[in-house]
Coordinates of C-alpha atoms (C1' of nucleotides) in Angstrom, one line a residue:
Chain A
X616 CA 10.5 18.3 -29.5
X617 CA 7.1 16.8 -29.8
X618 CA 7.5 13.5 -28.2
X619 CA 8.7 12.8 -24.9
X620 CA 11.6 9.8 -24.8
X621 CA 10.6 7.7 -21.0
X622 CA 13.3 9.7 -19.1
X623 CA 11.7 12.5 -19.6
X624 CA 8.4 11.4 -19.4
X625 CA 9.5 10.4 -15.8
X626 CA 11.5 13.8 -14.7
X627 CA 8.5 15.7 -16.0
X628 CA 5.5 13.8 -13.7
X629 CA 8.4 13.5 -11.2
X630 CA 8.6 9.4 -10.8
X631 CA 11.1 7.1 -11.4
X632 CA 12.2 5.9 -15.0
X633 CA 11.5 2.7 -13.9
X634 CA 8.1 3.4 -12.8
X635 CA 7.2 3.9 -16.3
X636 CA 8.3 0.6 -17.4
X637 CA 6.3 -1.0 -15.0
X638 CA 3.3 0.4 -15.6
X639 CA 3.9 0.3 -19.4
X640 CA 4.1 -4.0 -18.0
X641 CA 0.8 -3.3 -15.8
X642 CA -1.0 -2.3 -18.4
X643 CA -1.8 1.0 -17.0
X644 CA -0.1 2.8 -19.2
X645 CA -0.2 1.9 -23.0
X646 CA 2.2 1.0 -25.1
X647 CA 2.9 3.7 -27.2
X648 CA 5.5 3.4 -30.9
X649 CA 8.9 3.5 -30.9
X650 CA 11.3 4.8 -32.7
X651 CA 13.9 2.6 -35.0
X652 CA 15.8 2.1 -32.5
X653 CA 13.4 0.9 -30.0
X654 CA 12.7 4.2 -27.8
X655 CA 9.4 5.1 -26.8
X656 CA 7.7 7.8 -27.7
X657 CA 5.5 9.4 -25.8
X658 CA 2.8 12.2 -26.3
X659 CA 3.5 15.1 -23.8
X660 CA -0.2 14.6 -22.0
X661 CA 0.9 11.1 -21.0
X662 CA 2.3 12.9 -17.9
X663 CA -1.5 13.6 -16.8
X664 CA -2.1 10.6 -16.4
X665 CA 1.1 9.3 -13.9
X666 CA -0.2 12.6 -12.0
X667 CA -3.8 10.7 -11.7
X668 CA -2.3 7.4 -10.9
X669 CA -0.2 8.8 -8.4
X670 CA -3.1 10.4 -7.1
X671 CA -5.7 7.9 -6.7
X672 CA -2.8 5.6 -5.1
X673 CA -3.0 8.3 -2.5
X674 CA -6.3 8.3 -2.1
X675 CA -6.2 4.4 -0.9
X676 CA -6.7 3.0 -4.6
X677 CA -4.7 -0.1 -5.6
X678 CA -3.0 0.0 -9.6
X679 CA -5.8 -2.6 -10.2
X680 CA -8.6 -0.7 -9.1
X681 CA -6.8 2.1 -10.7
X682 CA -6.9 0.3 -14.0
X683 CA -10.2 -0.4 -13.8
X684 CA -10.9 3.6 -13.3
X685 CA -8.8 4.3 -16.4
X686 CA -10.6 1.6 -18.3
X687 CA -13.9 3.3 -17.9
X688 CA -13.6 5.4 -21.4
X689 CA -16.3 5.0 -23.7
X690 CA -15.5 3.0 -27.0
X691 CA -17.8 1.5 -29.2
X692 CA -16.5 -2.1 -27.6
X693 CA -17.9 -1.6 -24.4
X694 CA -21.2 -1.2 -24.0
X695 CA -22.6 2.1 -22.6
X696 CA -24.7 0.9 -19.7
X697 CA -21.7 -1.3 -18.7
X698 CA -19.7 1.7 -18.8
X699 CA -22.6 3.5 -16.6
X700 CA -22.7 0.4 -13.8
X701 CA -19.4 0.6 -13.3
X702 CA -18.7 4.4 -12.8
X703 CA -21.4 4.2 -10.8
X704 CA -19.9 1.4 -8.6
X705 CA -16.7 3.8 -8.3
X706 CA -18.8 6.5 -7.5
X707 CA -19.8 4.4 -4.3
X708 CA -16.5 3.8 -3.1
X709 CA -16.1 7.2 -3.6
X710 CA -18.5 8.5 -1.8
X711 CA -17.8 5.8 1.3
X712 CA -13.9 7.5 1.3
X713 CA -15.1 10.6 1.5
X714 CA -17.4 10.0 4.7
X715 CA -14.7 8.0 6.4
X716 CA -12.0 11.0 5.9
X717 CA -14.9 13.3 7.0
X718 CA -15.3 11.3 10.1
X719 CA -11.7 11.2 10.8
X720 CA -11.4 15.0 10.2
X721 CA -14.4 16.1 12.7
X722 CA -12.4 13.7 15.3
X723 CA -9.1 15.3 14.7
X724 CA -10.6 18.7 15.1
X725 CA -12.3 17.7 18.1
X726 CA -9.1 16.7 19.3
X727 CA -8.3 20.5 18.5
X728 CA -10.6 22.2 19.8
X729 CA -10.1 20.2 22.8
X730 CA -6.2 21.0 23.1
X731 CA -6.7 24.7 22.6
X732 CA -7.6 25.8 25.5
X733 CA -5.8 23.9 28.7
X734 CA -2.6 22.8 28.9
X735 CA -3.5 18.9 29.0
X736 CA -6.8 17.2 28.4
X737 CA -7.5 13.6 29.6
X738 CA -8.7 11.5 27.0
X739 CA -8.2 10.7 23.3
X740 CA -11.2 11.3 21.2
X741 CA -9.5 10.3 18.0
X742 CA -10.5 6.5 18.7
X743 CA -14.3 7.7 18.2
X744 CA -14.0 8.1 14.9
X745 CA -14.6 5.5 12.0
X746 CA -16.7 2.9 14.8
X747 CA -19.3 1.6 12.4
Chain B
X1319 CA -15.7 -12.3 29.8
X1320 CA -13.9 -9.5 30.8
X1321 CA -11.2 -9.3 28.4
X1322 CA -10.5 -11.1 25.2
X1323 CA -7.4 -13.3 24.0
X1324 CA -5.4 -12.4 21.0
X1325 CA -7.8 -14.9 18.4
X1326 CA -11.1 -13.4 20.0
X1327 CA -10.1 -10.1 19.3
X1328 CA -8.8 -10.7 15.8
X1329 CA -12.5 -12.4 15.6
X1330 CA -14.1 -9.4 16.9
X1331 CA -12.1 -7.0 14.4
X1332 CA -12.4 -9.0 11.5
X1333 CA -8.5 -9.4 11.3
X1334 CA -6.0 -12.5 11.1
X1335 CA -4.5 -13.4 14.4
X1336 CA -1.3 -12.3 13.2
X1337 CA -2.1 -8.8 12.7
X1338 CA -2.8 -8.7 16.2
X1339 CA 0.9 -9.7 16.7
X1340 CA 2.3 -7.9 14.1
X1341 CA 0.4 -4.3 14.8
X1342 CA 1.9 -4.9 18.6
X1343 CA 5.5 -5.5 17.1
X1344 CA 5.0 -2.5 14.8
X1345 CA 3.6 -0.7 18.3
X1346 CA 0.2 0.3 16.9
X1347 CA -1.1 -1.5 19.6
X1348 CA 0.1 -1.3 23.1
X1349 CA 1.7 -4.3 25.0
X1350 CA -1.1 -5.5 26.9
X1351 CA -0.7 -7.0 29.7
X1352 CA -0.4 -11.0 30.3
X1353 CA -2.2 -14.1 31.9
X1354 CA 0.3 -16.2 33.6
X1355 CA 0.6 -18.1 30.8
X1356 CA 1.8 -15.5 28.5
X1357 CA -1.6 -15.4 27.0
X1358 CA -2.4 -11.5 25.8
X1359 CA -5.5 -9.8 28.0
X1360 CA -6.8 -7.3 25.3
X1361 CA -9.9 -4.9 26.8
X1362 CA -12.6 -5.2 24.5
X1363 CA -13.0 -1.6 23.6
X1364 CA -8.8 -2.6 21.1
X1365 CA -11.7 -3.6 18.6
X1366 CA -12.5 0.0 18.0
X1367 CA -8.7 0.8 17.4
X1368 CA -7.9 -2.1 15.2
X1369 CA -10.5 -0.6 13.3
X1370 CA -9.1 2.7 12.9
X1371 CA -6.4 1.6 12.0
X1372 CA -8.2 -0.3 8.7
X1373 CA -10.1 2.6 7.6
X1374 CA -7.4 4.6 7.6
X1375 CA -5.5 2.1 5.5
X1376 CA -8.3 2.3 3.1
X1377 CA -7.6 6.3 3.0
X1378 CA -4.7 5.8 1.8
X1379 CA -2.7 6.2 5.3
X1380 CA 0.3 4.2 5.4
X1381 CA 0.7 2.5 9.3
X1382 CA 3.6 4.7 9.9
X1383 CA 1.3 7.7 10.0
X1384 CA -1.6 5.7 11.0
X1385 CA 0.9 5.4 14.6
X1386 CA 1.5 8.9 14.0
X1387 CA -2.5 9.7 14.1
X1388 CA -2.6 7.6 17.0
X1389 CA 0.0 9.4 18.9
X1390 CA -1.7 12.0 19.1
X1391 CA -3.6 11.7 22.5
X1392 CA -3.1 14.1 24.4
X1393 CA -0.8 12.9 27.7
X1394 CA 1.1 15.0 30.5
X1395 CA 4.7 14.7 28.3
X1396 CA 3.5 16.0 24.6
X1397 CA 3.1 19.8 25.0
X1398 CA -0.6 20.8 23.9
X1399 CA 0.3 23.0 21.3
X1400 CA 2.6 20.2 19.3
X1401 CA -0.1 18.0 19.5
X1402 CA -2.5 20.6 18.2
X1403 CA 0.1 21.3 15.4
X1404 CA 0.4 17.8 14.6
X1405 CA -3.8 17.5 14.3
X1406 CA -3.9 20.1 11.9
X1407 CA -1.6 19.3 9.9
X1408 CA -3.8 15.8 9.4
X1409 CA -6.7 17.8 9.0
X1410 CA -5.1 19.3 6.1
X1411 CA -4.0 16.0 4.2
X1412 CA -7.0 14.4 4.9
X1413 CA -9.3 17.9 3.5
X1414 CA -6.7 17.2 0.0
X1415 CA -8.0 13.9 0.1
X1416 CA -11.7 14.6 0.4
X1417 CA -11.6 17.9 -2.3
X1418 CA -9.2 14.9 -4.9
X1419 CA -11.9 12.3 -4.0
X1420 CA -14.6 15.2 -4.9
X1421 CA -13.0 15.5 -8.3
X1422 CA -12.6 12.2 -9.1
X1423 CA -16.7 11.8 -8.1
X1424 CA -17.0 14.7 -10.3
X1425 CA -15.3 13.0 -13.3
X1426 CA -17.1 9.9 -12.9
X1427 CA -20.5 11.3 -12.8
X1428 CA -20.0 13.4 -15.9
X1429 CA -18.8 10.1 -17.7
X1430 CA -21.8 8.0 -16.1
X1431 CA -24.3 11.2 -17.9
X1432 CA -22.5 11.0 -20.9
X1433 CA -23.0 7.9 -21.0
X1434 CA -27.3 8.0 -20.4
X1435 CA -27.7 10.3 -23.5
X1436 CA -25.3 9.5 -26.2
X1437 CA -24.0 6.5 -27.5
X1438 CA -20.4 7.4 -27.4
X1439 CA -17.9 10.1 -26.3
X1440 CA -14.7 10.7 -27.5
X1441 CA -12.0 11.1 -24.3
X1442 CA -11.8 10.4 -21.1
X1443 CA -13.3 13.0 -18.2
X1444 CA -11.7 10.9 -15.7
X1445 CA -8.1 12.4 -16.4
X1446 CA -9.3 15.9 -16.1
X1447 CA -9.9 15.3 -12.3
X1448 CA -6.2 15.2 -9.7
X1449 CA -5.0 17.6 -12.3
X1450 CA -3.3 20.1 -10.1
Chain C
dC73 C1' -7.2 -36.5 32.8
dT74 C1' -7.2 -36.4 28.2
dT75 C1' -8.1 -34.3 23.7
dG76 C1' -9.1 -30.6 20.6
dA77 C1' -8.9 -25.9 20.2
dC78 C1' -6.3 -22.3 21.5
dC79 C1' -1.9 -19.3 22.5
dC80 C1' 3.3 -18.4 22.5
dG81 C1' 7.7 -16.6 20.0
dG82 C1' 10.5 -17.1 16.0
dT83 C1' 11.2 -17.5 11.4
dA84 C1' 9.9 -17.9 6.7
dC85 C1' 7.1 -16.8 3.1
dC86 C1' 3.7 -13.9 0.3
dA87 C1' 1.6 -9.9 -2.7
dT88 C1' 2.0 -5.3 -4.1
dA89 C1' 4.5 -1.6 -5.9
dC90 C1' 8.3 -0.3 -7.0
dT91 C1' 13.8 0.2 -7.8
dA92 C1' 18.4 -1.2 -9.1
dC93 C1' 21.5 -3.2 -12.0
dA94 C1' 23.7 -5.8 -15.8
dG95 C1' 25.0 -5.9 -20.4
dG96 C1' 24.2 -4.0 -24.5
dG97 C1' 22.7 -0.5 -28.1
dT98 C1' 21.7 4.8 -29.3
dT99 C1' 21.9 9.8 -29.3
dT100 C1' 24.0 14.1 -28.9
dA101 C1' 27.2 17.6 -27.9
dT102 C1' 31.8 18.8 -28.5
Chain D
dA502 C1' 34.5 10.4 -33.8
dT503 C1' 34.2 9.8 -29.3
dA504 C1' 32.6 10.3 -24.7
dA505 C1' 28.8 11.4 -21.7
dA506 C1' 24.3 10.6 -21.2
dC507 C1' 20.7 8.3 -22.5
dC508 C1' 17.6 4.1 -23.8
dC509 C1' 16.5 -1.1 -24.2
dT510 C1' 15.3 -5.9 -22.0
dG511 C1' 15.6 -9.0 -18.4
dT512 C1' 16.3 -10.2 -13.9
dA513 C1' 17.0 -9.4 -9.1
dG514 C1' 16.4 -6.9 -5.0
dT515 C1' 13.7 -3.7 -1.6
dA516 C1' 9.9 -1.9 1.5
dT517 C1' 5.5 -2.4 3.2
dG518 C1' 1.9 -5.0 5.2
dG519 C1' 0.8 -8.8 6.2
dT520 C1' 0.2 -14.4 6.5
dA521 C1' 1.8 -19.2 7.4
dC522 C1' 4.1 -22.6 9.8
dC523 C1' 6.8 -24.8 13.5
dG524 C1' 7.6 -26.8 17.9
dG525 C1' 5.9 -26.2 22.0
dG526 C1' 2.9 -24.9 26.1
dT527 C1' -2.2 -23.9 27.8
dC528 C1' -7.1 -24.1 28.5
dA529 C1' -11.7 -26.1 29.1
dA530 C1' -15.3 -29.6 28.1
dG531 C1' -16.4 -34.1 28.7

DNA sequence: CTTGACCCGGTACCATACTACAGGGTTTAT
DNA sequence: ATAAACCCTGTAGTATGGTACCGGGTCAAG
């Protein structure tokens, strides 16, 4: 079976059915042939790429912004350094996620390292993280 | 000015006024005590927690375990080991987050390198990272 | 002592991201 | 060849996280 019908496109990356309908209608995934009778077809890798959506959704990434990471693939319509300022504009917001968990992480294991040893501490020091 | 009404604190944390409300119904934010009037007295230091609570959004928390981050402060009626449980387990999500968010950085800056030398490259890098 | 800017609770509405269902056709296993 | 299990489009409903508006009361500067 080399094509995957939707249902099992969807048991396989573990979402709805439904799901891949709508992001077929979001544009996030593409729309792939059918068959005579109006099935989709899908290539079996498709399911990597639910997986990243599902992901980066996690990661506090909207579908739109998600789209706009899926459209950064080099074709000969984009132009490269377009493609460049772009990843590179992602890699920014990356890199300000990543500080904020890290910030959030060292106040959680304050909180810890705080709780370990007495029976009750005082105050919370999870408000101290994330203060710009 | 010793404490600040509901619209100054909104002000302060760069929120709409109804957020204010709406975070106290959801009980992100604590009833606050009242003027007279029924006007909200808010301590200035709420700006820091309204705060929290919007970077953690943008990590991809949802406000049901942003409250659940929240609650834990340590206080005389949550045993210190649950609370220390409860920490950790955060930790862990939010180190997953940092090492998908590493990945995805990854991804992106092998596309933005490709992109420097070459003219074009055939698939997309960006997939490869989230795969578990 | 008024007038414009503010606050109150309550309800309704909005955008995003699904999810369900209706009514109909298709596939597949027996 | 027929029934169960699937797929299709289209439309409607849901959950989350707000945002807007209403009718009414309050505050503070002139």
């Amino acid at each position: 079976m080399r094509y995957l019908t939707t249902g099992q496109l969807a048991k396989e990356a573990g979402v709805n059915i439904e799901t891949i309908r709508y992001y077929e209608r979001r544009g996030l995934l593409p729309k792939v042939p059918r068959r005579a009778s109006g099935y989709r077809q899908y290539p079996p890798d498709m399911v990597r790429r639910i997986r990243f959506i599902k992901h980066a959704q996690a990661l506090g990434f909207s579908l739109k912004e998600i789209s706009e990471l899926l459209s950064l693939r080099l074709d000969k319509n984009t132009p490269c350094y377009e493609v460049k300022r772009r990843a590179e504009a992602k890699i920014k917001d990356i890199e300000e996620k990543i500080e904020n968990l890290k910030r959030m992480k060292k106040a959680l294991a304050r909180l810890t390292s705080a709780c370990s040893g007495k029976g009750t501490v005082l105050d919370c020091p999870i408000l101290e993280a994330l203060d710009n």
